[in-house]
Tab-separated table of C-alpha atoms in Angstrom:
chain	number	residue	atom	x	y	z
A	21	UNK	CA	0.000	0.000	0.000
A	22	UNK	CA	1.233	3.479	-0.839
A	23	UNK	CA	2.101	5.810	1.993
A	24	UNK	CA	0.681	9.318	2.073
A	25	UNK	CA	4.022	10.733	0.922
A	26	UNK	CA	4.095	8.357	-2.058
A	27	UNK	CA	0.511	9.272	-2.959
A	28	UNK	CA	1.320	12.981	-2.814
A	29	UNK	CA	4.382	12.472	-5.036
A	30	UNK	CA	2.252	10.536	-7.535
A	31	UNK	CA	-0.410	13.255	-7.606
A	32	UNK	CA	2.222	15.970	-8.031
A	33	UNK	CA	3.607	14.166	-11.086
A	34	UNK	CA	0.147	13.753	-12.609
A	35	UNK	CA	-0.737	17.416	-11.991
A	36	UNK	CA	1.783	18.582	-14.608
A	37	UNK	CA	0.147	16.367	-17.254
A	38	UNK	CA	-3.178	17.798	-16.155
A	39	UNK	CA	-1.858	21.361	-16.701
A	40	UNK	CA	-0.849	20.429	-20.246
A	41	UNK	CA	-4.222	18.779	-20.863
A	42	UNK	CA	-6.078	21.844	-19.595
A	43	UNK	CA	-4.106	24.250	-21.766
A	44	UNK	CA	-4.656	22.100	-24.872
A	45	UNK	CA	-8.389	21.856	-24.210
A	46	UNK	CA	-8.697	25.617	-23.630
A	47	UNK	CA	-6.959	26.272	-26.954
A	48	UNK	CA	-9.271	23.741	-28.615
A	49	UNK	CA	-12.321	25.383	-27.020
A	50	UNK	CA	-11.311	28.868	-28.175
A	51	UNK	CA	-10.748	27.691	-31.725
A	52	UNK	CA	-14.022	25.719	-31.617
A	53	UNK	CA	-15.900	28.808	-30.448
A	54	UNK	CA	-14.675	30.977	-33.326
A	55	UNK	CA	-14.151	28.461	-36.180
A	56	UNK	CA	-16.591	25.654	-35.491
A	57	UNK	CA	-17.083	24.253	-39.008
A	58	UNK	CA	-13.428	24.171	-39.988
A	59	UNK	CA	-11.963	22.808	-36.816
A	60	UNK	CA	-14.046	19.858	-35.634
A	61	UNK	CA	-12.782	17.185	-38.058
A	62	UNK	CA	-9.193	18.384	-37.832
A	63	UNK	CA	-9.432	18.499	-34.049
A	64	UNK	CA	-10.671	14.919	-33.931
A	65	UNK	CA	-7.563	13.867	-35.865
A	66	UNK	CA	-5.279	15.839	-33.551
A	67	UNK	CA	-7.025	14.550	-30.414
A	68	UNK	CA	-6.800	11.012	-31.814
A	69	UNK	CA	-3.060	11.370	-32.284
A	70	UNK	CA	-2.685	12.851	-28.794
A	71	UNK	CA	-4.768	9.964	-27.431
A	72	UNK	CA	-2.395	7.467	-29.037
A	73	UNK	CA	0.657	9.217	-27.589
A	74	UNK	CA	-0.809	9.606	-24.072
A	75	UNK	CA	-2.087	6.015	-24.204
A	76	UNK	CA	1.394	4.722	-24.965
A	77	UNK	CA	2.817	6.816	-22.112
A	78	UNK	CA	0.182	5.425	-19.725
A	79	UNK	CA	1.006	1.866	-20.701
A	80	UNK	CA	4.720	2.519	-20.286
A	81	UNK	CA	4.074	4.078	-16.885
A	82	UNK	CA	2.037	1.030	-15.876
A	83	UNK	CA	4.807	-1.390	-16.791
A	84	UNK	CA	7.440	0.766	-15.060
A	85	UNK	CA	5.389	0.767	-11.840
A	86	UNK	CA	6.225	-1.912	-9.274
A	87	UNK	CA	3.823	-4.859	-9.150
A	88	UNK	CA	2.689	-3.973	-5.627
A	89	UNK	CA	1.662	-0.449	-6.637
A	90	UNK	CA	-0.125	-1.370	-9.886
A	91	UNK	CA	-3.325	-2.224	-8.066
A	92	UNK	CA	-3.696	1.399	-6.937
A	93	UNK	CA	-3.279	2.927	-10.380
A	94	UNK	CA	-5.464	2.895	-13.473
A	95	UNK	CA	-2.649	3.492	-15.965
A	96	UNK	CA	-3.219	0.240	-17.870
A	97	UNK	CA	-6.940	0.828	-18.387
A	98	UNK	CA	-6.365	4.481	-19.207
A	99	UNK	CA	-3.654	3.552	-21.727
A	100	UNK	CA	-5.789	0.948	-23.492
A	101	UNK	CA	-8.796	3.282	-23.659
A	102	UNK	CA	-6.726	6.192	-24.978
A	103	UNK	CA	-5.079	4.015	-27.635
A	104	UNK	CA	-8.481	2.644	-28.697
A	105	UNK	CA	-9.965	6.137	-28.846
A	106	UNK	CA	-6.935	7.461	-30.731
A	107	UNK	CA	-7.124	4.676	-33.300
A	108	UNK	CA	-10.863	5.109	-33.800
A	109	UNK	CA	-10.444	8.892	-34.045
A	110	UNK	CA	-7.850	8.514	-36.789
A	111	UNK	CA	-9.867	5.922	-38.727
A	112	UNK	CA	-13.411	7.254	-38.219
A	113	UNK	CA	-12.931	10.975	-37.707
A	114	UNK	CA	-16.025	12.140	-39.623
A	115	UNK	CA	-18.308	9.873	-37.572
A	116	UNK	CA	-16.726	11.109	-34.350
A	117	UNK	CA	-17.099	14.727	-35.465
A	118	UNK	CA	-20.855	14.145	-35.429
A	119	UNK	CA	-20.550	12.835	-31.841
A	120	UNK	CA	-18.361	15.671	-30.514
A	121	UNK	CA	-20.913	16.799	-27.915
A	122	UNK	CA	-21.136	13.302	-26.456
A	123	UNK	CA	-17.362	12.839	-26.396
A	124	UNK	CA	-16.633	16.180	-24.705
A	125	UNK	CA	-19.486	15.694	-22.213
A	126	UNK	CA	-18.216	12.219	-21.344
A	127	UNK	CA	-14.664	13.569	-20.975
A	128	UNK	CA	-15.797	16.308	-18.586
A	129	UNK	CA	-17.757	13.835	-16.470
A	130	UNK	CA	-14.918	11.300	-16.275
A	131	UNK	CA	-12.100	13.800	-15.748
A	132	UNK	CA	-13.880	15.687	-12.994
A	133	UNK	CA	-15.078	12.487	-11.293
A	134	UNK	CA	-11.426	11.412	-11.037
A	135	UNK	CA	-10.518	14.866	-9.711
A	136	UNK	CA	-13.351	14.665	-7.172
A	137	UNK	CA	-12.127	11.245	-6.033
A	138	UNK	CA	-8.643	12.660	-5.416
A	139	UNK	CA	-10.065	15.586	-3.444
A	140	UNK	CA	-12.314	13.349	-1.340
A	141	UNK	CA	-9.388	11.021	-0.708
A	142	UNK	CA	-7.246	13.828	0.698
A	143	UNK	CA	-10.199	15.193	2.663
A	144	UNK	CA	-10.731	11.727	4.162
A	145	UNK	CA	-7.112	11.734	5.321
A	146	UNK	CA	-7.793	14.952	7.287
A	147	UNK	CA	-5.569	16.949	4.963
A	148	UNK	CA	-7.481	20.202	5.267
A	149	UNK	CA	-10.965	21.525	4.529
A	150	UNK	CA	-10.240	23.102	1.183
A	151	UNK	CA	-10.353	19.636	-0.447
A	152	UNK	CA	-14.134	19.657	0.120
A	153	UNK	CA	-14.396	22.917	-1.816
A	154	UNK	CA	-12.336	21.518	-4.673
A	155	UNK	CA	-14.550	18.422	-4.719
A	156	UNK	CA	-17.598	20.716	-4.925
A	157	UNK	CA	-16.070	22.560	-7.865
A	158	UNK	CA	-15.470	19.213	-9.586
A	159	UNK	CA	-19.129	18.352	-9.007
A	160	UNK	CA	-20.080	21.585	-10.790
A	161	UNK	CA	-17.879	20.661	-13.734
A	162	UNK	CA	-19.519	17.219	-13.845
A	163	UNK	CA	-22.849	19.023	-14.130
A	164	UNK	CA	-21.488	21.002	-17.098
A	165	UNK	CA	-20.620	17.683	-18.789
A	166	UNK	CA	-24.151	16.447	-18.137
A	167	UNK	CA	-25.507	19.739	-19.509
A	168	UNK	CA	-23.561	19.196	-22.742
A	169	UNK	CA	-24.980	15.674	-23.055
A	170	UNK	CA	-28.548	16.860	-22.481
A	171	UNK	CA	-28.157	20.071	-24.575
A	172	UNK	CA	-31.065	22.108	-23.213
A	173	UNK	CA	-30.093	25.094	-25.369
A	174	UNK	CA	-32.007	24.884	-28.648
A	175	UNK	CA	-31.113	28.354	-29.932
A	176	UNK	CA	-27.399	28.259	-29.147
A	177	UNK	CA	-25.037	26.237	-31.306
A	178	UNK	CA	-23.823	23.183	-29.404
A	179	UNK	CA	-20.237	24.022	-30.358
A	180	UNK	CA	-20.512	27.287	-28.395
A	181	UNK	CA	-21.945	25.466	-25.364
A	182	UNK	CA	-19.123	22.923	-25.567
A	183	UNK	CA	-16.509	25.668	-25.888
A	184	UNK	CA	-17.799	27.619	-22.897
A	185	UNK	CA	-18.110	24.505	-20.706
A	186	UNK	CA	-14.615	23.363	-21.690
A	187	UNK	CA	-13.091	26.759	-20.953
A	188	UNK	CA	-14.784	26.927	-17.554
A	189	UNK	CA	-13.965	23.316	-16.666
A	190	UNK	CA	-10.333	23.494	-17.721
A	191	UNK	CA	-9.888	26.921	-16.116
A	192	UNK	CA	-11.188	25.383	-12.897
A	193	UNK	CA	-8.852	22.436	-13.499
A	194	UNK	CA	-5.859	24.792	-13.643
A	195	UNK	CA	-7.062	26.516	-10.457
A	196	UNK	CA	-7.503	23.128	-8.745
A	197	UNK	CA	-4.040	22.013	-9.788
A	198	UNK	CA	-2.501	25.167	-8.337
A	199	UNK	CA	-4.534	24.756	-5.141
A	200	UNK	CA	-3.537	21.095	-4.898
A	201	UNK	CA	0.149	21.929	-5.307
A	202	UNK	CA	-0.108	24.633	-2.636
A	203	UNK	CA	-2.103	22.338	-0.337
A	204	UNK	CA	0.304	19.454	-0.791
A	205	UNK	CA	3.216	21.814	-0.144
A	206	UNK	CA	1.604	22.936	3.106
A	207	UNK	CA	1.070	19.332	4.150
A	208	UNK	CA	4.735	18.605	3.416
A	209	UNK	CA	5.693	21.548	5.650
A	210	UNK	CA	3.406	20.310	8.460
A	211	UNK	CA	4.853	16.811	8.307
A	212	UNK	CA	8.406	18.158	8.248
A	213	UNK	CA	7.746	20.383	11.284
A	214	UNK	CA	6.215	17.450	13.214
A	215	UNK	CA	9.341	15.407	12.672
């Protein structure tokens, strides 16, 4: 079983990938908002390629992890799913372009559910109250993913709804990452002072 220090180190490493993800999705959302017709099919190809690359990295990370720690990580499943998505995106990009609302909504729900789980985990370890607030923010972002899937806005183009929800969600993601780094740094200081 991983110690708290090992878990914090793991989360700190994954936060930097999350920063990169957030920046890429914000750029995608801005381009989608202003050039919706031209960008969707091309974006699916780019996201498919990125999915293949990240999937390979996840699989490599899984196999580099010790056998005892593999049970606590989802790198293998994440790698397989990203490689499958990347391959499908490259082969069937026009079909996926028609499903963009579903894909982005599903991404927002999954990504923020994982983020909420991390926040609730640290809150359960009595690591400070601000983890509850971050979990609440993740819940709000999950609702934005559900809103995209349900699309209650008939007059507004779905691409604009997707772009706005992505910008908000990934902006919150960047804020959460910064807060998590600061919070984890404070916890490191507390543990160091106790010793």
